Amino acid sequence: MRIAPGATIGILGGGQLGRMLALAAAPLGYRVHVYAPENELVAAEVSAHCTRAAYEDREALAAFAAGCDVITYEFENVPAESVAFLSALKPVRPGAEPLDVAQDRLSEKRFVTGLSGRTAPFRAVDTLDELQAALVELGTPAILKTRRFGYDGKGQARIEHASEAAGAFAELGGEGLILEGFVAFEREFSILVARTPEGDEAHYPACLNHHRDGILAETRLPAEGLSAAHVEEATALVVRIADALGYVGVLACEFFACADGPLFNEMAPRVHNSGHWSIEGAETSQFEQHIRAICGLPLGPTGLTAPEVVMRNLLGAEIDGWADILAEPRAHLHLYGKREAAPGRKMGHVTRLST
Ligand code: AMP
């Protein structure tokens, strides 16, 4: 069903992704209603309506749904039950199932391997015995991760030697964990695909990601050094994932590039930091594309607008360099309006286009 311009789009989550979605919805004539519990909601500052309430508050969710024509999310730890509740009231795109799969690293990896995708070797870990057995099977180094609520390298511990197992196990809470074999990857890249309710799809060129301390630092296109066959294989997998989930919206998947092909690392059922370059660097930004997809509009083209595009995140005090960035003729500055520049916090980004 097409949601025509003039309608109201509900967004669960109030951070920078919601802010950039709202900014992309405006030129298409949509109004945005943000729903999130936090005090600081940088998305609400550029939106027509805001509800500040807990994600579990059924009364507030029902009132929010009543005022929206379609609902989406920009935050992947919204309880899947709340999304299922909203789905009975209004279309929620993407729906509860992609969220449910992506919220748990174990179900995510099982889902992807079920679609013939390759991942790092992994084992579910709920006891120290299981961890020790998994370390024998997968070897060291290995990475122990929480199955849920990990982000930006949080909720992970690298295990160099079996003697570190007990410490890492306790540090991560001792249950609901997954052990992954360490991947000696050559590069990291993401693939973003958009899908409409009718199943029309558009995919973006692969982008190379560089992480520092587990946080995305830089995204770069074109993805030099990636073989076209590996990009094709990864893109085909993301399309299979989107089709299997009946996905609607932008889906981002991160991959490790290895000599023998791409390994799926994780998916985000939403617009993604590694797609920020597309605001100026692609013919249609990931944010506009997501709005088009969830409203059932035709998808836009995804080609690059410059020979080279580089997006850098501005973390913490790095935003203090804003005046210098603005003085560069081919730099595009985005500040998210967050009040506290805590170390490592994503405060903004800059995209530079080559001539
Ligand atoms: P994640 O939260 O799973 O995306 O992990 C954050 C970053 O840690 C990744 O982008 C990689 O740089 C690194 N990493 C995560 N898992 C592995 C792995 N199994 N082997 C090697 N590096 C990893």
mmCIF file of N, CA, C and O and ligand atoms in Angstrom, residues 105 120 143 145 150-154 156 180-185 188 211 214 254 256 265-266, ligand 1:
data_model
loop_
_atom_site.group_PDB
_atom_site.id
_atom_site.type_symbol
_atom_site.label_atom_id
_atom_site.label_comp_id
_atom_site.label_asym_id
_atom_site.label_seq_id
_atom_site.Cartn_x
_atom_site.Cartn_y
_atom_site.Cartn_z
ATOM 1 N N ARG A 105 22.616 -11.908 18.226
ATOM 2 C CA ARG A 105 23.696 -12.299 17.309
ATOM 3 C C ARG A 105 23.633 -13.774 16.936
ATOM 4 O O ARG A 105 24.070 -14.158 15.852
ATOM 5 N N ALA A 120 31.763 -15.955 10.506
ATOM 6 C CA ALA A 120 32.837 -16.496 11.344
ATOM 7 C C ALA A 120 32.278 -17.734 12.044
ATOM 8 O O ALA A 120 31.078 -17.796 12.318
ATOM 9 N N ILE A 143 36.617 -14.120 19.875
ATOM 10 C CA ILE A 143 35.927 -12.951 20.437
ATOM 11 C C ILE A 143 34.644 -13.418 21.097
ATOM 12 O O ILE A 143 33.794 -14.059 20.455
ATOM 13 N N LYS A 145 31.154 -12.365 22.735
ATOM 14 C CA LYS A 145 30.250 -11.210 22.614
ATOM 15 C C LYS A 145 28.944 -11.508 23.342
ATOM 16 O O LYS A 145 28.518 -12.667 23.405
ATOM 17 N N GLY A 150 24.732 -5.367 22.211
ATOM 18 C CA GLY A 150 26.088 -4.890 21.952
ATOM 19 C C GLY A 150 26.049 -3.836 20.845
ATOM 20 O O GLY A 150 25.219 -3.909 19.960
ATOM 21 N N TYR A 151 26.884 -2.843 20.911
ATOM 22 C CA TYR A 151 27.015 -1.888 19.807
ATOM 23 C C TYR A 151 28.355 -1.186 19.935
ATOM 24 O O TYR A 151 28.931 -1.100 21.014
ATOM 25 N N ASP A 152 28.856 -0.691 18.797
ATOM 26 C CA ASP A 152 30.112 0.071 18.778
ATOM 27 C C ASP A 152 31.210 -0.604 19.602
ATOM 28 O O ASP A 152 31.924 0.050 20.369
ATOM 29 N N GLY A 153 31.345 -1.924 19.451
ATOM 30 C CA GLY A 153 32.424 -2.646 20.128
ATOM 31 C C GLY A 153 32.161 -2.902 21.610
ATOM 32 O O GLY A 153 32.969 -3.540 22.290
ATOM 33 N N LYS A 154 30.993 -2.422 22.121
ATOM 34 C CA LYS A 154 30.669 -2.690 23.535
ATOM 35 C C LYS A 154 30.067 -4.090 23.632
ATOM 36 O O LYS A 154 29.449 -4.572 22.694
ATOM 37 N N GLN A 156 31.912 -6.865 24.151
ATOM 38 C CA GLN A 156 32.813 -7.815 23.484
ATOM 39 C C GLN A 156 34.109 -7.939 24.263
ATOM 40 O O GLN A 156 34.567 -6.968 24.839
ATOM 41 N N GLU A 180 32.934 -16.183 18.915
ATOM 42 C CA GLU A 180 33.220 -16.183 17.477
ATOM 43 C C GLU A 180 34.700 -16.420 17.262
ATOM 44 O O GLU A 180 35.545 -15.846 17.963
ATOM 45 N N GLY A 181 35.020 -17.252 16.271
ATOM 46 C CA GLY A 181 36.409 -17.414 15.869
ATOM 47 C C GLY A 181 36.920 -16.079 15.342
ATOM 48 O O GLY A 181 36.148 -15.305 14.757
ATOM 49 N N PHE A 182 38.188 -15.788 15.566
ATOM 50 C CA PHE A 182 38.761 -14.526 15.108
ATOM 51 C C PHE A 182 38.973 -14.578 13.593
ATOM 52 O O PHE A 182 39.543 -15.538 13.071
ATOM 53 N N VAL A 183 38.490 -13.565 12.911
ATOM 54 C CA VAL A 183 38.620 -13.518 11.448
ATOM 55 C C VAL A 183 39.771 -12.582 11.085
ATOM 56 O O VAL A 183 39.730 -11.396 11.408
ATOM 57 N N ALA A 184 40.785 -13.132 10.424
ATOM 58 C CA ALA A 184 41.912 -12.293 9.982
ATOM 59 C C ALA A 184 41.532 -11.673 8.640
ATOM 60 O O ALA A 184 42.029 -12.058 7.591
ATOM 61 N N PHE A 185 40.598 -10.699 8.697
ATOM 62 C CA PHE A 185 40.068 -10.138 7.447
ATOM 63 C C PHE A 185 41.050 -9.149 6.828
ATOM 64 O O PHE A 185 41.910 -8.590 7.500
ATOM 65 N N GLU A 188 36.998 -4.442 5.827
ATOM 66 C CA GLU A 188 35.597 -4.551 6.236
ATOM 67 C C GLU A 188 34.767 -3.702 5.285
ATOM 68 O O GLU A 188 35.193 -2.614 4.895
ATOM 69 N N HIS A 211 37.231 0.803 11.275
ATOM 70 C CA HIS A 211 36.812 0.982 12.672
ATOM 71 C C HIS A 211 38.003 1.334 13.539
ATOM 72 O O HIS A 211 39.120 0.878 13.284
ATOM 73 N N GLY A 214 36.508 -0.328 17.875
ATOM 74 C CA GLY A 214 35.178 -0.926 17.712
ATOM 75 C C GLY A 214 34.128 0.040 17.184
ATOM 76 O O GLY A 214 32.979 -0.352 16.979
ATOM 77 N N GLU A 254 27.061 -5.778 7.406
ATOM 78 C CA GLU A 254 28.509 -5.586 7.459
ATOM 79 C C GLU A 254 29.196 -6.920 7.181
ATOM 80 O O GLU A 254 28.761 -7.965 7.675
ATOM 81 N N PHE A 256 33.145 -9.021 6.493
ATOM 82 C CA PHE A 256 34.603 -9.094 6.507
ATOM 83 C C PHE A 256 35.021 -9.576 5.116
ATOM 84 O O PHE A 256 34.494 -10.584 4.626
ATOM 85 N N ASN A 265 29.099 -10.371 8.908
ATOM 86 C CA ASN A 265 29.340 -10.101 10.330
ATOM 87 C C ASN A 265 28.039 -9.779 11.054
ATOM 88 O O ASN A 265 27.635 -10.504 11.944
ATOM 89 N N GLU A 266 27.362 -8.705 10.643
ATOM 90 C CA GLU A 266 26.085 -8.419 11.308
ATOM 91 C C GLU A 266 25.203 -7.555 10.433
ATOM 92 O O GLU A 266 25.669 -6.939 9.480
HETATM 93 P P1 AMP B 1 30.631 -5.976 15.775
HETATM 94 O O1 AMP B 1 29.970 -5.233 16.872
HETATM 95 O O2 AMP B 1 30.344 -7.422 15.770
HETATM 96 O O3 AMP B 1 30.388 -5.346 14.424
HETATM 97 O O4 AMP B 1 32.221 -5.804 16.030
HETATM 98 C C1 AMP B 1 32.865 -4.553 15.974
HETATM 99 C C2 AMP B 1 34.183 -4.698 15.235
HETATM 100 O O5 AMP B 1 35.033 -5.660 15.927
HETATM 101 C C3 AMP B 1 34.063 -5.256 13.824
HETATM 102 O O6 AMP B 1 33.734 -4.257 12.902
HETATM 103 C C4 AMP B 1 35.461 -5.846 13.623
HETATM 104 O O7 AMP B 1 36.383 -4.814 13.350
HETATM 105 C C5 AMP B 1 35.768 -6.439 14.982
HETATM 106 N N1 AMP B 1 35.317 -7.849 15.036
HETATM 107 C C6 AMP B 1 34.086 -8.282 15.425
HETATM 108 N N2 AMP B 1 33.982 -9.629 15.330
HETATM 109 C C7 AMP B 1 35.169 -10.090 14.881
HETATM 110 C C8 AMP B 1 35.682 -11.383 14.553
HETATM 111 N N3 AMP B 1 34.950 -12.506 14.725
HETATM 112 N N4 AMP B 1 36.968 -11.456 14.105
HETATM 113 C C9 AMP B 1 37.732 -10.338 13.949
HETATM 114 N N5 AMP B 1 37.297 -9.095 14.237
HETATM 115 C C10 AMP B 1 36.027 -8.946 14.685
#
